[in-house]
PDB file of C-alpha atoms in Angstrom:
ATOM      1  CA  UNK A   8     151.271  97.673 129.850  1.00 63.00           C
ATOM      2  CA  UNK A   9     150.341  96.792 126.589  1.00 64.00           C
ATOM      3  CA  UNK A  10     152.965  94.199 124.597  1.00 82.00           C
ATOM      4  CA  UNK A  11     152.714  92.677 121.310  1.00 89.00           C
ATOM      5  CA  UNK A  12     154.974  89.675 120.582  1.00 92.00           C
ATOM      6  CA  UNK A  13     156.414  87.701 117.822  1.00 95.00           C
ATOM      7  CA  UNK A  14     157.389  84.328 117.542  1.00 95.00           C
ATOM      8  CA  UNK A  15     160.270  82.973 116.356  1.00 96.00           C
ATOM      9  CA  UNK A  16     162.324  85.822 116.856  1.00 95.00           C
ATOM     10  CA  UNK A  17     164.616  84.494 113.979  1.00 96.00           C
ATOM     11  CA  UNK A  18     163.592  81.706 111.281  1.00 97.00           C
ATOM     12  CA  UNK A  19     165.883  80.565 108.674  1.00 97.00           C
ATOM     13  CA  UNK A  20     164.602  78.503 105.725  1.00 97.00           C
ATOM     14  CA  UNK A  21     166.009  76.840 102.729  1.00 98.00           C
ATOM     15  CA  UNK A  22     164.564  78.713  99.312  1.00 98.00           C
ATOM     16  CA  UNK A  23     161.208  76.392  99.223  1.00 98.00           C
ATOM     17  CA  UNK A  24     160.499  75.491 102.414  1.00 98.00           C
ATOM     18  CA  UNK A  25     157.145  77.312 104.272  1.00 98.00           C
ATOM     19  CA  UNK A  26     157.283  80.048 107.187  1.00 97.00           C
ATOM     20  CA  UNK A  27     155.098  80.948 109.540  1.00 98.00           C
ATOM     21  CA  UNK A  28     155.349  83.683 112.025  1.00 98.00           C
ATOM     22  CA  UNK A  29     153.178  84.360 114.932  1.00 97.00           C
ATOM     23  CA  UNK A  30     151.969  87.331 116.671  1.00 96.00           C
ATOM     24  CA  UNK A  31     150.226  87.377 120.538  1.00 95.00           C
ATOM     25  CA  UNK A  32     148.697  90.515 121.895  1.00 92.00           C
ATOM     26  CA  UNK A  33     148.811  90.787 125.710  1.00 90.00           C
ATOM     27  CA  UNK A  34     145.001  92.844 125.555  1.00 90.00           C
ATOM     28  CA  UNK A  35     141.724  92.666 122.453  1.00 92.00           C
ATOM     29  CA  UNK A  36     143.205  94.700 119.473  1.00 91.00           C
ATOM     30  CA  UNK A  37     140.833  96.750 116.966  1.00 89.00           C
ATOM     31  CA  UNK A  38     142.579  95.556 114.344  1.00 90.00           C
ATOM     32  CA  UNK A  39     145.718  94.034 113.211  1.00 94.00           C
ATOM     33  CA  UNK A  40     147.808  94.890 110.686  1.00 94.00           C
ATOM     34  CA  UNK A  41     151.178  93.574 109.247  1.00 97.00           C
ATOM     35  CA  UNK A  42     153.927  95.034 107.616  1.00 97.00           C
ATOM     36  CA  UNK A  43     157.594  94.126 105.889  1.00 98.00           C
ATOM     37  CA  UNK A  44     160.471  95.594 106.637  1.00 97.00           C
ATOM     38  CA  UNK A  45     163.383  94.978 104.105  1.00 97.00           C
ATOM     39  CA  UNK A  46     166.918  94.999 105.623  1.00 93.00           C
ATOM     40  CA  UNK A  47     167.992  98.649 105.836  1.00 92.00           C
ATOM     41  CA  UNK A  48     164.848  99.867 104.426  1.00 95.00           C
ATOM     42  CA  UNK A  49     161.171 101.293 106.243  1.00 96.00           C
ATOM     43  CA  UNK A  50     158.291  99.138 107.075  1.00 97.00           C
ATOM     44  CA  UNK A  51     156.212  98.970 104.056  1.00 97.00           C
ATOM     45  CA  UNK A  52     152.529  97.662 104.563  1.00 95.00           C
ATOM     46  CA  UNK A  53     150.719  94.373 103.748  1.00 96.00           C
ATOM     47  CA  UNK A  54     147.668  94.122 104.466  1.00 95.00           C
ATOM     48  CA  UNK A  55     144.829  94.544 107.616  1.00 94.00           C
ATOM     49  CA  UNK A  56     142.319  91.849 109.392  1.00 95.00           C
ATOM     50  CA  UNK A  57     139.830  93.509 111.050  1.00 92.00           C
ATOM     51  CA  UNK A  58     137.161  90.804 111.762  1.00 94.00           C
ATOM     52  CA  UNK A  59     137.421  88.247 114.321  1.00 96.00           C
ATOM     53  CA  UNK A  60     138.623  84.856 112.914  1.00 97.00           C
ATOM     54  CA  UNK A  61     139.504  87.004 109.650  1.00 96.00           C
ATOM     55  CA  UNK A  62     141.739  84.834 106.520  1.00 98.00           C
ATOM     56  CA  UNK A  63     143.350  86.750 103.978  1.00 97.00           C
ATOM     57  CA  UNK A  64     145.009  85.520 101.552  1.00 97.00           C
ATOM     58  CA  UNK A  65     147.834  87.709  99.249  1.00 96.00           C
ATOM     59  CA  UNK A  66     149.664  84.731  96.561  1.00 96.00           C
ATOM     60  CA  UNK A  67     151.737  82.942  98.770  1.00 98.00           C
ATOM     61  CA  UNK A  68     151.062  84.977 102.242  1.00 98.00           C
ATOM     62  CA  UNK A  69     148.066  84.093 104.229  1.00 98.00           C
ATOM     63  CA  UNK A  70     147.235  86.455 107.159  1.00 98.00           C
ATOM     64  CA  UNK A  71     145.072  84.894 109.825  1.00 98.00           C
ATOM     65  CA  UNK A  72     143.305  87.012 113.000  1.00 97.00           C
ATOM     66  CA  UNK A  73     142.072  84.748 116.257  1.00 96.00           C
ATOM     67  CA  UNK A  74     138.392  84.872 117.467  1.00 95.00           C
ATOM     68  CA  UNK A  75     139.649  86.665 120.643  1.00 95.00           C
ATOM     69  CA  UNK A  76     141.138  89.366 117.921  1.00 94.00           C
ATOM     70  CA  UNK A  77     144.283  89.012 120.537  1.00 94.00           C
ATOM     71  CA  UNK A  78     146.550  87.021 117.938  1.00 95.00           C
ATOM     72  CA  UNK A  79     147.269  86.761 114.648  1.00 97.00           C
ATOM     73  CA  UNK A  80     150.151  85.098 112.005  1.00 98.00           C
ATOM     74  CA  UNK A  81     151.322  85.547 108.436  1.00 98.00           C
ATOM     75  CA  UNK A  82     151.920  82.036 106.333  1.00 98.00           C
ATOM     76  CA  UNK A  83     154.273  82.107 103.541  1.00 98.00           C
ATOM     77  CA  UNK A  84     154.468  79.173 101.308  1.00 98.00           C
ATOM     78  CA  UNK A  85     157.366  78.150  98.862  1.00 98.00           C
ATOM     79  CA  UNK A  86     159.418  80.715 100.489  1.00 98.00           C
ATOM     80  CA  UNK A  87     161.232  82.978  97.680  1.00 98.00           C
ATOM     81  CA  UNK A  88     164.650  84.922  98.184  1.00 97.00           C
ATOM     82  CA  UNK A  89     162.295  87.950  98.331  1.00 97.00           C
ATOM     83  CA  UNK A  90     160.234  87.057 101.082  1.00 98.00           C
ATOM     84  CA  UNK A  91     163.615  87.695 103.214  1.00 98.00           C
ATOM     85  CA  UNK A  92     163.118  90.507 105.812  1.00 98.00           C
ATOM     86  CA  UNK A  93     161.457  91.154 109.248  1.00 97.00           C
ATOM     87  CA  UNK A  94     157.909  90.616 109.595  1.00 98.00           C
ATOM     88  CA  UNK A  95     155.980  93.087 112.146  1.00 97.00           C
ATOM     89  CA  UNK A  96     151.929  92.657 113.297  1.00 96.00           C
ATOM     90  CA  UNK A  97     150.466  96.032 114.396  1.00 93.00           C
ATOM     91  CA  UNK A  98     147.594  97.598 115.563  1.00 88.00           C
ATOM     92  CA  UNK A  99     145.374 100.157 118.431  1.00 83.00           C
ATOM     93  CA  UNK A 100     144.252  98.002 121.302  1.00 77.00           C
ATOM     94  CA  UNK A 101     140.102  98.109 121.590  1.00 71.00           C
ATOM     95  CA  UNK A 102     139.260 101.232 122.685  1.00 68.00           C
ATOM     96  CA  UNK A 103     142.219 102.971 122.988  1.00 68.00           C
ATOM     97  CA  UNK A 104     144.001 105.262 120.189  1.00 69.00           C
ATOM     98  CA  UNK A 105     147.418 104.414 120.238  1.00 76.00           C
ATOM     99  CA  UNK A 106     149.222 101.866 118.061  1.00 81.00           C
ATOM    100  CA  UNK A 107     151.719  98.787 118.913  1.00 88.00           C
ATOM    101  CA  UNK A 108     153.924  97.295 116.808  1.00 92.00           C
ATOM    102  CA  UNK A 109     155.136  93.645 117.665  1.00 92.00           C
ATOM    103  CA  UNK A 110     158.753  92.800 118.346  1.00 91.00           C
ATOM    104  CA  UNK A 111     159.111  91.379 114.796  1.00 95.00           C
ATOM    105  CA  UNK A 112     160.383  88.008 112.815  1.00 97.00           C
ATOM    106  CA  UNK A 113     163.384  88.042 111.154  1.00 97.00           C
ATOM    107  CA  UNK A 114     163.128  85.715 108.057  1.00 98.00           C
ATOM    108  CA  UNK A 115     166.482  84.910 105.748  1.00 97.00           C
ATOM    109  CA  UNK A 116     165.938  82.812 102.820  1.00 97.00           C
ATOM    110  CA  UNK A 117     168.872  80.902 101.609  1.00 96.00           C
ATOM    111  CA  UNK A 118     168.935  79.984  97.871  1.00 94.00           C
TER     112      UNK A 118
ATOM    113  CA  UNK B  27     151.543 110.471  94.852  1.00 64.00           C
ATOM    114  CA  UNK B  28     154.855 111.391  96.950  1.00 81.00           C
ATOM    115  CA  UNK B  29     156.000 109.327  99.875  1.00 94.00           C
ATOM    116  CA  UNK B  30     156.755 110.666 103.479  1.00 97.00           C
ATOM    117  CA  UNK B  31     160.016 112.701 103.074  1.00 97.00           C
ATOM    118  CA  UNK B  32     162.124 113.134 105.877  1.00 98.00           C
ATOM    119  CA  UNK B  33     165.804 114.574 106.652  1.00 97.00           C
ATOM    120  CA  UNK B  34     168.225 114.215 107.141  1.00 98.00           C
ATOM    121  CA  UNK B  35     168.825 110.666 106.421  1.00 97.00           C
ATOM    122  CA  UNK B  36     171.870 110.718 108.912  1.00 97.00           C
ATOM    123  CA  UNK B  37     172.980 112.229 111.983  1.00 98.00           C
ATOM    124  CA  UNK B  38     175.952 111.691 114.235  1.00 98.00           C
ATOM    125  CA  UNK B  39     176.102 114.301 117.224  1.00 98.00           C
ATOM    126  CA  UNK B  40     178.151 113.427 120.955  1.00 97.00           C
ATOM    127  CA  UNK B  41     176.031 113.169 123.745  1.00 96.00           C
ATOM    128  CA  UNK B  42     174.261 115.784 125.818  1.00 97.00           C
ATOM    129  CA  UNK B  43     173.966 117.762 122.033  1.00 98.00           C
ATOM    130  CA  UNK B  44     170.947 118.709 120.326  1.00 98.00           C
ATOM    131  CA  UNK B  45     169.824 117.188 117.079  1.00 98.00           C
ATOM    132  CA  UNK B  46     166.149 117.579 115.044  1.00 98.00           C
ATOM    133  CA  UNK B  47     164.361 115.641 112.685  1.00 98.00           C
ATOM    134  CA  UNK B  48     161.606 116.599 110.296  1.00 98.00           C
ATOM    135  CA  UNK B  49     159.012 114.707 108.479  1.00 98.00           C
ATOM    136  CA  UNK B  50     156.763 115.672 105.414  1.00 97.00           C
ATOM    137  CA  UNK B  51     154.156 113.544 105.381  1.00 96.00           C
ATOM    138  CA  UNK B  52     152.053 112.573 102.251  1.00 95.00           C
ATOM    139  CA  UNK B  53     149.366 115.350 101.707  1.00 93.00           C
ATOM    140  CA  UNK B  54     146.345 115.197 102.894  1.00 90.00           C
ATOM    141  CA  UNK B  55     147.354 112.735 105.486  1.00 92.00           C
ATOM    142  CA  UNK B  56     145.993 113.844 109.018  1.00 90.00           C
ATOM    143  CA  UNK B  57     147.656 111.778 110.666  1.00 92.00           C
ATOM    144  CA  UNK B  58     151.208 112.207 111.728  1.00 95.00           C
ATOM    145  CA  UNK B  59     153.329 109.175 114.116  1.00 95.00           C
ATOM    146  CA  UNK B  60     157.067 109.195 114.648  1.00 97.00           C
ATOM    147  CA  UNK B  61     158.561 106.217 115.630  1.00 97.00           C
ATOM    148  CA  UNK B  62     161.751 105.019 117.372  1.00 97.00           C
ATOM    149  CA  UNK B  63     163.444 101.996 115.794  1.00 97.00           C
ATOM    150  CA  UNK B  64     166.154 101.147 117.668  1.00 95.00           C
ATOM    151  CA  UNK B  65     168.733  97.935 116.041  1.00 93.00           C
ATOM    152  CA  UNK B  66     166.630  95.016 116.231  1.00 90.00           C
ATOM    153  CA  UNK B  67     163.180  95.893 117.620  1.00 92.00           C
ATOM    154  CA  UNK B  68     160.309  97.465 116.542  1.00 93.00           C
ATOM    155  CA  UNK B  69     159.296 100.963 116.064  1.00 95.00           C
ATOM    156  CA  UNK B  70     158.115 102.279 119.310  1.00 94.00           C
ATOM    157  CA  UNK B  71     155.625 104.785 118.970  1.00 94.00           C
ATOM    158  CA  UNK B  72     156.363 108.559 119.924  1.00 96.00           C
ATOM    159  CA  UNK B  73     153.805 110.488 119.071  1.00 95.00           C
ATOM    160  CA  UNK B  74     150.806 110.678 117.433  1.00 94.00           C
ATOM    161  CA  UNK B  75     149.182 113.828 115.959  1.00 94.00           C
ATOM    162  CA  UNK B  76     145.811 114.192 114.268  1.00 90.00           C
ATOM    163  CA  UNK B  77     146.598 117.373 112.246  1.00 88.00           C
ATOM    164  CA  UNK B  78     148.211 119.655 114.571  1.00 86.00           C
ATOM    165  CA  UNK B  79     146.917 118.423 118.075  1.00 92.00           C
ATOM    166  CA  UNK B  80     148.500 115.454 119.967  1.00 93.00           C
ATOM    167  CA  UNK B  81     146.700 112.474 120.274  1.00 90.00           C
ATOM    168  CA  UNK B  82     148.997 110.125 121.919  1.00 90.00           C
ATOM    169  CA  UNK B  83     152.416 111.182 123.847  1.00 93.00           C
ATOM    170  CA  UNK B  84     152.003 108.606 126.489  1.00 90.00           C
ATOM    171  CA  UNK B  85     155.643 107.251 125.812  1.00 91.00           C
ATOM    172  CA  UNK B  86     157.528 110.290 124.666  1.00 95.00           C
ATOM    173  CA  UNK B  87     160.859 110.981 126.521  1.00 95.00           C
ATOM    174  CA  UNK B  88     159.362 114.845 127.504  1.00 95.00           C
ATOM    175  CA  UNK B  89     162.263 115.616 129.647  1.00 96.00           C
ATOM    176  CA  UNK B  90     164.295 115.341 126.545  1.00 97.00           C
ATOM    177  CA  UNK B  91     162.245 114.910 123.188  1.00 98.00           C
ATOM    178  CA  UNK B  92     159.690 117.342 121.603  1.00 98.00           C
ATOM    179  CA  UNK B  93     157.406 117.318 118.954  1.00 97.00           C
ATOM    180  CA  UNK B  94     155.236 119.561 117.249  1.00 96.00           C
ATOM    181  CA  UNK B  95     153.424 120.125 114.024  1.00 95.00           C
ATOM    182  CA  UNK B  96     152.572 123.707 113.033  1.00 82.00           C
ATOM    183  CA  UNK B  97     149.973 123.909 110.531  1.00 86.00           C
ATOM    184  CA  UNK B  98     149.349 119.989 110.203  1.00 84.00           C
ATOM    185  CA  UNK B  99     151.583 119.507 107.809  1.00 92.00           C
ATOM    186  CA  UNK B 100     155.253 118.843 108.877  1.00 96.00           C
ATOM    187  CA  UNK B 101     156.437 118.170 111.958  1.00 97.00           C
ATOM    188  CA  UNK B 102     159.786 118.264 113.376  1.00 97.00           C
ATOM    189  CA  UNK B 103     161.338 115.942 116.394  1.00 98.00           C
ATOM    190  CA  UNK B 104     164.130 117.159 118.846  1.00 98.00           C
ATOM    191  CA  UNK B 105     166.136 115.799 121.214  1.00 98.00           C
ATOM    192  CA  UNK B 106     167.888 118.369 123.847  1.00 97.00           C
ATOM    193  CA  UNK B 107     169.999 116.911 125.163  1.00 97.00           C
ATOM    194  CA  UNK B 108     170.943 113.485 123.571  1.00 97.00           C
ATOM    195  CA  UNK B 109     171.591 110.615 125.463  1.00 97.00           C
ATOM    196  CA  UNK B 110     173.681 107.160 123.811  1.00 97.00           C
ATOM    197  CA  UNK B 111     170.636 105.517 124.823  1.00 97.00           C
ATOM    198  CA  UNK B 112     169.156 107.712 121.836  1.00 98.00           C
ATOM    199  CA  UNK B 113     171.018 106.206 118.709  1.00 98.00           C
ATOM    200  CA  UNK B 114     168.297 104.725 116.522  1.00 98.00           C
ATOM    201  CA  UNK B 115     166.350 105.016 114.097  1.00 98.00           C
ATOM    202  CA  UNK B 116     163.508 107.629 114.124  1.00 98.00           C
ATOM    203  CA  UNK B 117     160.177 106.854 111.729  1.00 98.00           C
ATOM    204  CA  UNK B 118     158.191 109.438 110.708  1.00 98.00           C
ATOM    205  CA  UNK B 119     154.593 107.814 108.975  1.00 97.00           C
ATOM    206  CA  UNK B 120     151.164 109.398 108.072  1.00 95.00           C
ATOM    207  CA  UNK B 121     147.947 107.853 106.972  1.00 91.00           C
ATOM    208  CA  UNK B 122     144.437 109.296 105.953  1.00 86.00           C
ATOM    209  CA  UNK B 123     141.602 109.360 108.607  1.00 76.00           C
ATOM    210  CA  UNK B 124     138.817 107.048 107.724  1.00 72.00           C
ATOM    211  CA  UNK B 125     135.854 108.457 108.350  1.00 69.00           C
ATOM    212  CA  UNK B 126     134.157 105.334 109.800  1.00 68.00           C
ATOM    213  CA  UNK B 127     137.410 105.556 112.231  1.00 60.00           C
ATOM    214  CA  UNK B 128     138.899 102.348 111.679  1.00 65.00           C
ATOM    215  CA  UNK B 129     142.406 102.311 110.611  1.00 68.00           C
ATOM    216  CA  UNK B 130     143.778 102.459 107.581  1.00 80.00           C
ATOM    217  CA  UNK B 131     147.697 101.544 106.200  1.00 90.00           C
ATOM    218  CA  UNK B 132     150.373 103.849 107.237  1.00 93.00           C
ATOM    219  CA  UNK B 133     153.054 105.593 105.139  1.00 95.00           C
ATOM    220  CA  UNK B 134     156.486 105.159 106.523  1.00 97.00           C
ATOM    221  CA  UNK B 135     159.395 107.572 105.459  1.00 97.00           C
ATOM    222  CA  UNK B 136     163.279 106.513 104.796  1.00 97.00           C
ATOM    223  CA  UNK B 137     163.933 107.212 108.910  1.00 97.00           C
ATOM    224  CA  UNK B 138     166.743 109.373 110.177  1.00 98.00           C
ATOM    225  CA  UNK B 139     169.819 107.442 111.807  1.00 97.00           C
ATOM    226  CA  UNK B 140     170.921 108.877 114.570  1.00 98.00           C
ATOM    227  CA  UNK B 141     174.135 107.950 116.153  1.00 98.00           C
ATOM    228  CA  UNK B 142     175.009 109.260 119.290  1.00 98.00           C
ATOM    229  CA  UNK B 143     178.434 108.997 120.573  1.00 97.00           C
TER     230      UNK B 143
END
């Protein structure tokens, strides 16, 4: 069946440092889209690649979809305190109209 | 414009009772998903409705969980009976329909905890 994973499954970084989380979709998705999910709180959307080989860029996130459209991954440079909380890719494999969401990174900043 | 509501916020029953959830999504959002969260993973889609019919079911629990959404405006979720297995969190989101079809961002609510002992 269809799977959507994340890698790391944890990342801890010092208040600074860069993070980049990685998302791998077992068939072609539609599109992909990612979303934040604050400890104790709802997944709150970021943004959506829909092109193949797609770069989107939000201040310090950059959100990058592969040619294949079967991977993507979120950059985050000069990690803030803020940026803590887990990181999910999502999206309707080609053709079909459901919707997966991705196991999920767990970032902690530490000041 | 108002956010997905949904109640109640928390829920502890003992196993084998019934419990239901209910989700008002944003208005004029056809499209309805609940979601279970459980501790550490992420949301597992349900079910899907575009306005009141059922798109997507394909991994609902139906010996146990129901769904519906009279009107195509709020839906409620139930559980009869509840399992442990069941303690999680339970998503309810909405998003408009694009009309070139692609997807658009989805509203999630506050979830419902459910703890089932």
């Amino acid at each position: 069946g269809q799977q959507v994973m994340q890698i790391p499954q944890y990342q801890h970084v010092q208040e600074g440092e860069d993070f980049t989380t990685y998302c791998n979709s077992s068939t072609t998705l539609s599109n992909i889209q990612w979303y934040k999910q604050r400890p104790g709180g709802h997944p709150v959307f970021l943004i959506q690649l829909v092109k193949s080989g797609e770069v989107k860029k939000q201040k310090r996130l950059t959100f990058q979809f592969g040619e294949a459209k079967k991977n993507s991954s979120l950059h985050i440079t000069a990690t803030q305190t803020t940026d803590v909380g887990t990181y999910f890719c999502a999206g309707p494999p080609h053709r079909f109209n459901k919707f997966y969401f991705g196991s999920g990174t767990k970032l902690n900043v530490k000041p | 414009e108002a956010g997905v509501a949904q109640s109640p916020r928390y829920k502890i029953i003992e196993k084998r009772q019934s419990v239901a959830f209910w989700c008002n999504p944003i208005s004029g959002h056809a499209t309805l998903y609940w979601y279970q969260q459980i501790l550490g993973q992420g949301p597992k889609l349900l079910i899907q409705f575009q306005n009141n019919g059922v798109v997507d079911d394909s991994q609902l629990p139906k010996d146990r969980f129901s769904a519906e959404r009279l009107k195509g405006v709020d839906s409620t979720l139930k559980i009869q009976p509840a399992k442990l297995e069941d303690s999680a969190v339970y998503l309810c989101a909405s998003r408009r329909v694009r009309r070139d079809g692609n997807y658009n961002e989805q509203f999630f609510g506050p979830g419902t905890r459910l703890t089932v002992l």
